Amino acid sequence: MNLHEYQGKEILNSFGVRIQRGIVASTPEEAVAAAKQLTDETGTSWYVVKAQVHAGGRGKGGGVKLAKNLDEVKAISDEIIGMRLVTPQTSAEGKLVNQVLIAEDVYYPGESKTEEFYVSVLLNRATGKNMVMYSPEGGMDIEEVAEKTPELIFTEEIDPATGILPFQARKIAFNLGLSGVAFKEMSKFVMALATAYEKSDAAMFEINPVLKTSDDKILAVDAKVSLDENALFRHKDFAELRDVREEHPTEVEAKEAGLNYVALDGNVGCMVNGAGLAMGTMDLIKQAGGDPANFLDVGGTADAKRVETAFRIILKDPKVKAILVNIFGGIVRCDRVAQGVVDAYKNMGDSINVPIIVRLQGTNAVEAKELIDAQDGLDVISATEFQEAAEKVQEVLA
Ligand code: GDP
Ligand code: MN
């Protein structure tokens, strides 16, 4: 579950990680009130207005702007709230901005003494241990740093038995080229960050940039936080941090219906059972020259009702020009699934306006194929082999 920057920063702050302070606002008026409160609390007279959307690269897309007085706070907030922010990490349509974070300005203009670093905590899937990943090249696109200068990215693995140890935090501060007060501050920052990550059962904490101010304070300017959904039962207070406005509406609807649906960019709808088969199906569609529009896993019980719900969800995407049903009948019998497909089709009448290719393998596959082939007037095509199914999809699209 992804969080907004302001929510991530609240969690960091509660664990003693120093942050660039800020207050969230939904209207330009609230933004001005937030700026005034921020001045009372921190003494700042310049502010940064930051779009709150679940996507990085907001600065590049015009979603992070400096305001030098309250009038500018109002004007910039007015411009950013309600805009569709397009960043290198969003689709071409961008993301609707519902809120802005009004933050204190922490860069001291005219002085070149500020420095930006990259620090994240995440799971190293190869070793099964958490690690701190860090780089002196902060503030910029870390993927680009990884590609062009991989030697500038360091990792420090955390032993699950001990948690992060102070010597490791000092090593990180040293490798980041710090000394004196900033060195001590960075060590403290890293210790608190790794502890916050662990205690909140996070999946990722990415702080880019971590800032060294001109007076040697170390603080989190940005926070990209993702929590482990499977651990939310341990953190009842985190559940309310979910912002469904940030999620794909069809994905939310599918989740409510107990279906696992992921929207993609192509034109072939995929209905499968099991995530592994979903991966295989997408690969085969690609290999045959097609492009999957989604990934929909109906799970073990592919009865008429579920199949119908699945069709409805897939057909919400106007890009879908054909649907491939690829189901393995292990626990579920193929003829039952075939009947489900036919019943769902008949139930939905005209709302199915694209051809459906059905490939069923497993128990009673032969009966299932006969059932499909016996249908008159339905645009349903049967296939036995995986490859054959993918090719038939291409034929109907051609
Ligand atoms: P991102 O673009 O989504 O990663 O958003 P960030 O929170 O990282 O902000 C983007 C950029 O805005 C940063 O890399 C900084 O260069 C700039 N920025 C953020 N906070 C401040 C600030 O307090 N003062 C100034 N002058 N620039 C800031
Ligand atoms: Mn950032």
Coordinates of C-alpha atoms and ligand atoms in Angstrom, one line a residue:
M1 CA 0.0 0.0 0.0
N2 CA 1.5 3.3 -1.1
L3 CA 1.3 6.4 1.0
H4 CA 1.4 10.1 0.2
E5 CA 4.5 12.0 1.0
Y6 CA 2.8 13.8 3.9
Q7 CA 1.6 10.5 5.4
G8 CA 5.0 8.9 5.0
K9 CA 6.7 11.9 6.7
E10 CA 4.3 11.7 9.6
I11 CA 5.4 8.1 10.2
L12 CA 9.0 9.1 9.9
N13 CA 8.5 12.0 12.4
S14 CA 6.8 9.7 14.9
F15 CA 10.0 7.5 14.9
G16 CA 12.3 10.5 15.4
V17 CA 13.5 10.9 11.8
R18 CA 14.0 14.6 11.1
I19 CA 11.8 15.8 8.3
Q20 CA 11.2 19.0 6.3
R21 CA 8.1 20.1 8.2
G22 CA 4.8 20.6 6.3
I23 CA 1.0 20.7 6.5
V24 CA -1.4 19.2 4.0
A25 CA -4.1 21.3 2.3
S26 CA -7.0 20.6 0.0
T27 CA -7.9 24.2 -1.1
P28 CA -5.8 27.4 -1.7
E29 CA -7.4 28.9 1.4
E30 CA -6.3 25.9 3.5
A31 CA -2.9 26.2 1.9
V32 CA -2.5 29.8 3.1
A33 CA -3.7 28.9 6.6
A34 CA -1.1 26.1 6.6
A35 CA 1.6 28.4 5.5
K36 CA 0.8 30.8 8.4
Q37 CA 0.8 28.0 10.9
L38 CA 4.1 26.8 9.5
T39 CA 5.7 30.2 10.0
D40 CA 4.4 30.3 13.6
E41 CA 5.9 26.8 14.2
T42 CA 9.2 27.0 12.3
G43 CA 9.8 30.7 11.5
T44 CA 10.1 29.9 7.8
S45 CA 9.0 32.7 5.4
W46 CA 9.4 30.8 2.2
Y47 CA 7.4 27.7 1.4
V48 CA 7.4 24.7 -1.0
V49 CA 4.1 23.7 -2.5
K50 CA 4.2 20.0 -3.3
A51 CA 1.5 18.0 -5.2
Q52 CA 0.4 14.9 -3.2
V53 CA 0.0 12.1 -5.7
H54 CA 1.3 8.5 -5.7
A55 CA 4.1 9.1 -8.2
G56 CA 7.6 10.2 -8.1
G57 CA 9.3 12.8 -10.3
R58 CA 6.8 15.4 -9.3
G59 CA 9.4 18.2 -9.4
K60 CA 10.0 17.5 -13.1
G61 CA 6.3 17.6 -13.9
G62 CA 5.8 21.0 -12.3
G63 CA 4.3 19.6 -9.1
V64 CA 6.8 21.1 -6.7
K65 CA 7.2 24.9 -6.6
L66 CA 8.8 27.4 -4.3
A67 CA 6.5 30.2 -2.9
K68 CA 8.2 33.3 -1.5
N69 CA 5.1 34.8 0.2
L70 CA 1.5 33.9 1.1
D71 CA 0.1 35.3 -2.2
E72 CA 2.4 33.0 -4.1
V73 CA 1.3 30.1 -1.8
K74 CA -2.3 30.8 -2.8
A75 CA -1.6 31.2 -6.5
I76 CA 0.6 28.2 -6.8
S77 CA -1.8 26.0 -4.8
D78 CA -4.7 27.2 -7.0
E79 CA -2.7 26.1 -10.0
I80 CA -1.6 22.7 -8.7
I81 CA -4.8 21.5 -6.9
G82 CA -7.0 20.1 -9.5
M83 CA -4.4 19.8 -12.2
R84 CA -3.5 16.5 -13.8
L85 CA 0.2 16.0 -13.0
V86 CA 2.2 14.2 -15.6
T87 CA 5.6 13.0 -14.4
P88 CA 8.0 10.4 -15.8
Q89 CA 6.3 7.9 -13.5
T90 CA 2.7 8.5 -14.5
S91 CA 0.7 7.6 -17.6
A92 CA 0.3 10.3 -20.3
E93 CA -3.1 11.3 -18.7
G94 CA -1.3 12.1 -15.4
K95 CA -2.7 12.0 -11.9
L96 CA -5.4 14.3 -10.5
V97 CA -3.9 16.3 -7.6
N98 CA -6.4 16.5 -4.7
Q99 CA -4.1 17.9 -2.1
V100 CA -0.8 19.8 -1.7
L101 CA 1.7 19.7 1.1
I102 CA 2.8 23.2 2.2
A103 CA 6.3 22.6 3.4
E104 CA 9.0 24.9 4.9
D105 CA 11.7 25.9 2.5
V106 CA 14.9 24.1 3.7
Y107 CA 17.3 25.0 1.0
Y108 CA 19.2 28.1 1.7
P109 CA 19.4 30.0 -1.6
G110 CA 22.6 31.8 -2.4
E111 CA 24.6 29.4 -0.3
S112 CA 26.1 26.3 -1.9
K113 CA 26.4 24.5 1.4
T114 CA 23.4 22.2 1.0
E115 CA 23.9 18.7 -0.2
E116 CA 21.5 16.1 -1.4
F117 CA 21.7 12.3 -0.7
Y118 CA 19.7 9.2 -1.5
V119 CA 18.8 6.8 1.3
S120 CA 16.3 4.0 1.1
V121 CA 15.4 0.9 3.2
L122 CA 14.0 -2.1 1.4
L123 CA 14.1 -5.9 1.2
N124 CA 16.9 -7.5 -0.7
R125 CA 15.0 -10.4 -2.3
A126 CA 18.2 -12.2 -3.2
T127 CA 19.3 -12.6 0.4
G128 CA 15.9 -12.3 2.1
K129 CA 17.2 -9.5 4.4
N130 CA 16.4 -5.8 4.6
M131 CA 19.0 -3.4 3.5
V132 CA 19.9 0.3 3.4
M133 CA 20.6 1.5 -0.1
Y134 CA 22.3 4.8 -0.4
S135 CA 24.1 7.2 -2.7
P136 CA 25.9 10.5 -2.5
E137 CA 24.1 11.3 -5.8
G138 CA 20.7 12.3 -4.3
G139 CA 18.0 14.5 -5.6
M140 CA 18.2 13.1 -9.1
D141 CA 16.7 10.1 -10.8
I142 CA 18.2 7.1 -8.9
E143 CA 17.5 4.7 -11.8
E144 CA 19.7 6.9 -14.0
V145 CA 22.5 6.9 -11.3
A146 CA 22.2 3.1 -11.2
E147 CA 22.6 2.9 -15.0
K148 CA 25.3 5.4 -15.6
T149 CA 27.4 5.3 -12.3
P150 CA 26.5 2.1 -10.5
E151 CA 29.6 2.5 -8.4
L152 CA 28.0 5.4 -6.6
I153 CA 25.2 3.2 -5.2
F154 CA 26.0 1.4 -1.9
T155 CA 24.1 -1.2 0.1
E156 CA 24.3 -2.2 3.7
E157 CA 22.5 -5.3 4.8
I158 CA 20.6 -5.5 8.1
D159 CA 20.9 -8.7 10.2
P160 CA 17.4 -9.6 11.2
A161 CA 18.7 -10.9 14.6
T162 CA 20.2 -7.5 15.7
G163 CA 18.5 -4.9 13.5
I164 CA 20.7 -2.1 12.2
L165 CA 23.8 -1.5 14.4
P166 CA 25.4 1.9 15.1
F167 CA 28.7 1.0 13.3
Q168 CA 26.7 0.4 10.2
A169 CA 25.0 3.8 10.4
R170 CA 28.5 5.4 10.9
K171 CA 29.8 3.5 7.9
I172 CA 27.0 4.9 5.8
A173 CA 27.6 8.4 7.0
F174 CA 31.3 8.0 6.2
N175 CA 30.7 6.7 2.7
L176 CA 28.4 9.6 2.0
G177 CA 31.5 11.8 2.6
L178 CA 30.3 13.5 5.8
S179 CA 32.3 14.6 8.9
G180 CA 31.7 16.4 12.1
V181 CA 28.2 17.3 13.1
A182 CA 26.7 16.2 9.8
F183 CA 28.3 12.8 10.2
K184 CA 26.7 12.4 13.6
E185 CA 23.4 13.6 12.4
M186 CA 23.4 11.3 9.4
S187 CA 24.2 8.3 11.7
K188 CA 21.3 9.2 13.9
F189 CA 19.1 9.7 10.8
V190 CA 19.9 6.3 9.3
M191 CA 19.4 4.5 12.7
A192 CA 16.0 6.1 13.1
L193 CA 15.0 5.5 9.5
A194 CA 15.8 1.7 9.6
T195 CA 14.0 1.4 12.9
A196 CA 10.9 3.1 11.6
Y197 CA 11.0 0.9 8.5
E198 CA 11.1 -2.2 10.7
K199 CA 8.5 -1.1 13.3
S200 CA 6.0 0.0 10.7
D201 CA 6.3 -3.3 8.7
A202 CA 7.1 -1.3 5.6
A203 CA 7.9 -2.7 2.2
M204 CA 9.9 0.4 1.2
F205 CA 11.1 3.7 2.5
E206 CA 12.8 5.8 -0.1
I207 CA 14.1 9.2 0.9
N208 CA 15.3 11.2 -2.1
P209 CA 16.6 13.7 -1.3
V210 CA 17.9 13.5 2.2
L211 CA 19.2 17.0 2.7
K212 CA 22.2 18.3 4.6
T213 CA 21.3 21.9 5.4
S214 CA 23.9 24.7 5.5
D215 CA 23.9 24.4 9.3
D216 CA 24.6 20.6 9.1
K217 CA 21.1 19.3 9.9
I218 CA 20.1 16.1 8.1
L219 CA 16.5 15.8 7.1
A220 CA 14.1 14.0 4.8
V221 CA 12.8 16.4 2.1
D222 CA 10.8 13.7 0.3
A223 CA 9.3 10.4 1.5
K224 CA 8.1 7.6 -0.7
V225 CA 6.7 5.0 1.7
S226 CA 5.0 1.7 0.9
L227 CA 3.6 -0.5 3.6
D228 CA 3.2 -4.2 3.6
E229 CA -0.5 -4.8 3.2
N230 CA -0.2 -8.3 4.8
A231 CA 1.0 -6.7 8.0
L232 CA -1.8 -4.0 8.3
F233 CA -3.6 -6.1 10.8
R234 CA -0.8 -5.2 13.2
H235 CA -1.3 -1.5 12.5
K236 CA -5.0 -0.6 12.7
D237 CA -4.2 3.1 12.5
F238 CA -2.4 2.7 9.2
A239 CA -5.5 1.4 7.4
E240 CA -7.1 4.8 7.2
L241 CA -4.0 6.1 5.2
R242 CA -5.3 4.3 2.1
D243 CA -6.3 6.8 -0.6
V244 CA -8.5 4.9 -3.0
R245 CA -8.6 7.9 -5.3
E246 CA -5.0 7.0 -6.2
E247 CA -5.9 3.5 -7.2
H248 CA -7.2 2.4 -10.6
P249 CA -11.1 2.5 -10.2
T250 CA -11.5 -0.9 -12.0
E251 CA -8.9 -2.4 -9.8
V252 CA -10.7 -1.3 -6.7
E253 CA -14.0 -2.7 -8.0
A254 CA -12.3 -6.0 -8.9
K255 CA -10.8 -6.2 -5.4
E256 CA -14.2 -5.7 -3.9
A257 CA -15.5 -8.6 -6.0
G258 CA -12.7 -10.8 -4.8
L259 CA -10.9 -10.8 -8.2
N260 CA -7.3 -10.0 -8.8
Y261 CA -7.2 -7.5 -11.6
V262 CA -4.3 -5.4 -12.9
A263 CA -4.8 -3.0 -15.8
L264 CA -2.3 -2.9 -18.6
D265 CA -1.9 -1.0 -21.9
G266 CA -2.7 -3.5 -24.6
N267 CA -5.9 -4.7 -26.3
V268 CA -6.3 -8.4 -25.3
G269 CA -8.3 -9.0 -22.2
C270 CA -7.0 -12.0 -20.2
M271 CA -9.1 -14.2 -17.9
V272 CA -7.1 -16.9 -16.2
N273 CA -6.9 -18.8 -13.0
G274 CA -3.7 -18.5 -11.0
A275 CA -1.0 -15.9 -11.2
G276 CA 1.5 -18.2 -12.8
L277 CA -0.8 -19.0 -15.6
A278 CA -1.5 -15.3 -15.9
M279 CA 2.2 -14.6 -16.5
G280 CA 2.5 -17.4 -19.0
T281 CA -0.6 -16.2 -20.8
M282 CA 0.7 -12.7 -21.1
D283 CA 4.1 -14.0 -22.4
L284 CA 2.3 -16.1 -25.1
I285 CA 0.1 -13.2 -26.2
K286 CA 3.2 -11.1 -26.6
Q287 CA 5.1 -13.8 -28.4
A288 CA 2.2 -14.1 -30.9
G289 CA 2.5 -10.4 -31.5
G290 CA -0.3 -9.2 -29.3
D291 CA -0.4 -7.0 -26.2
P292 CA -2.3 -7.8 -23.0
A293 CA -4.9 -5.3 -21.8
N294 CA -5.0 -6.6 -18.3
F295 CA -4.2 -9.5 -15.9
L296 CA -7.4 -11.0 -14.3
D297 CA -7.2 -13.9 -12.0
V298 CA -10.6 -15.4 -11.3
G299 CA -9.1 -17.8 -8.8
G300 CA -10.3 -21.4 -8.1
T301 CA -14.1 -21.0 -8.6
A302 CA -14.8 -20.0 -12.1
D303 CA -18.6 -20.3 -12.0
A304 CA -21.0 -18.3 -14.2
K305 CA -21.4 -15.5 -11.7
R306 CA -17.7 -14.9 -11.3
V307 CA -17.0 -15.3 -15.0
E308 CA -19.7 -12.7 -15.7
T309 CA -18.2 -10.3 -13.2
A310 CA -14.8 -10.8 -14.7
F311 CA -16.1 -10.1 -18.2
R312 CA -17.8 -7.0 -17.0
I313 CA -14.6 -5.8 -15.4
I314 CA -12.5 -6.6 -18.5
L315 CA -15.0 -4.9 -20.8
K316 CA -14.8 -1.6 -18.8
D317 CA -11.6 -1.0 -20.6
P318 CA -12.5 0.3 -24.1
K319 CA -9.1 -0.7 -25.4
V320 CA -10.1 -4.4 -25.2
K321 CA -10.7 -5.9 -28.7
A322 CA -10.7 -9.6 -27.8
I323 CA -10.7 -11.7 -24.6
L324 CA -8.7 -14.8 -24.1
V325 CA -10.0 -17.1 -21.4
N326 CA -7.2 -19.5 -20.4
I327 CA -8.2 -21.7 -17.5
F328 CA -6.7 -24.9 -16.2
G329 CA -9.2 -27.3 -14.8
G330 CA -7.5 -28.9 -11.9
I331 CA -9.9 -28.4 -8.9
V332 CA -12.5 -26.8 -11.1
R333 CA -13.9 -28.9 -14.0
C334 CA -13.5 -27.5 -17.5
D335 CA -17.0 -28.2 -18.6
R336 CA -18.3 -26.2 -15.6
V337 CA -16.1 -23.3 -16.6
A338 CA -17.3 -23.6 -20.3
Q339 CA -20.9 -23.6 -19.1
G340 CA -20.0 -20.5 -17.0
V341 CA -18.6 -18.7 -20.0
V342 CA -21.7 -19.6 -22.1
D343 CA -24.2 -18.6 -19.3
A344 CA -22.3 -15.4 -18.6
Y345 CA -22.3 -14.5 -22.3
K346 CA -26.0 -15.2 -22.7
N347 CA -26.8 -13.2 -19.6
M348 CA -24.8 -10.2 -20.8
G349 CA -26.4 -10.1 -24.2
D350 CA -25.2 -7.2 -26.3
S351 CA -22.7 -6.0 -23.7
I352 CA -20.2 -8.5 -25.0
N353 CA -19.1 -6.9 -28.3
V354 CA -15.7 -8.6 -28.8
P355 CA -14.7 -12.1 -29.7
I356 CA -13.9 -14.5 -26.9
I357 CA -11.2 -17.2 -27.4
V358 CA -11.6 -20.0 -24.8
R359 CA -8.8 -22.4 -24.0
L360 CA -9.6 -24.9 -21.3
Q361 CA -7.3 -27.7 -20.3
G362 CA -7.5 -30.3 -17.6
T363 CA -10.4 -32.3 -16.2
N364 CA -13.2 -32.7 -18.8
A365 CA -11.4 -30.5 -21.4
V366 CA -12.9 -32.5 -24.3
E367 CA -16.5 -32.1 -23.0
A368 CA -15.8 -28.4 -22.5
K369 CA -14.6 -27.9 -26.0
E370 CA -17.7 -29.7 -27.4
L371 CA -19.9 -27.5 -25.3
I372 CA -18.2 -24.3 -26.7
D373 CA -18.2 -25.6 -30.3
A374 CA -21.9 -26.4 -30.1
Q375 CA -22.8 -22.8 -29.4
D376 CA -24.5 -21.0 -32.3
G377 CA -24.6 -17.3 -32.6
L378 CA -22.1 -16.6 -29.9
D379 CA -18.8 -15.1 -30.8
V380 CA -16.8 -17.8 -28.9
I381 CA -13.9 -19.7 -30.4
S382 CA -12.4 -22.7 -28.7
A383 CA -8.7 -23.7 -28.7
T384 CA -6.9 -26.7 -27.2
E385 CA -3.3 -25.6 -27.2
F386 CA -1.9 -22.6 -25.5
Q387 CA 0.0 -21.4 -28.6
E388 CA -3.1 -22.0 -30.8
A389 CA -5.2 -19.8 -28.5
A390 CA -2.7 -17.0 -28.7
E391 CA -2.6 -17.3 -32.5
K392 CA -6.4 -17.3 -32.7
V393 CA -6.4 -14.1 -30.7
Q394 CA -4.1 -12.5 -33.3
E395 CA -6.4 -13.8 -36.1
V396 CA -9.5 -12.1 -34.8
L397 CA -7.6 -8.9 -34.2
A398 CA -6.1 -8.9 -37.7
Ligands
GDP1 P1 9.8 14.4 -6.4 O1 10.2 15.2 -7.6 O2 8.5 13.8 -6.6 O3 10.9 13.4 -6.1 O4 9.7 15.4 -5.2 P2 10.7 16.0 -4.1 O5 10.1 16.1 -2.8 O6 12.0 15.1 -4.2 O7 11.1 17.4 -4.7 C1 11.6 17.6 -5.9 C2 12.7 18.7 -5.9 O8 12.2 19.9 -5.4 C3 13.8 18.4 -4.9 O9 14.8 17.5 -5.5 C4 14.4 19.7 -4.6 O10 15.3 20.1 -5.6 C5 13.2 20.6 -4.7 N1 12.8 21.0 -3.4 C6 12.1 20.2 -2.5 N2 12.0 20.9 -1.3 C7 12.6 22.1 -1.4 C8 12.8 23.2 -0.6 O11 12.5 23.2 0.6 N3 13.4 24.3 -1.1 C9 13.8 24.3 -2.4 N4 14.4 25.4 -2.9 N5 13.7 23.3 -3.3 C10 13.0 22.2 -2.8
MN2 MN 12.1 13.0 -4.5

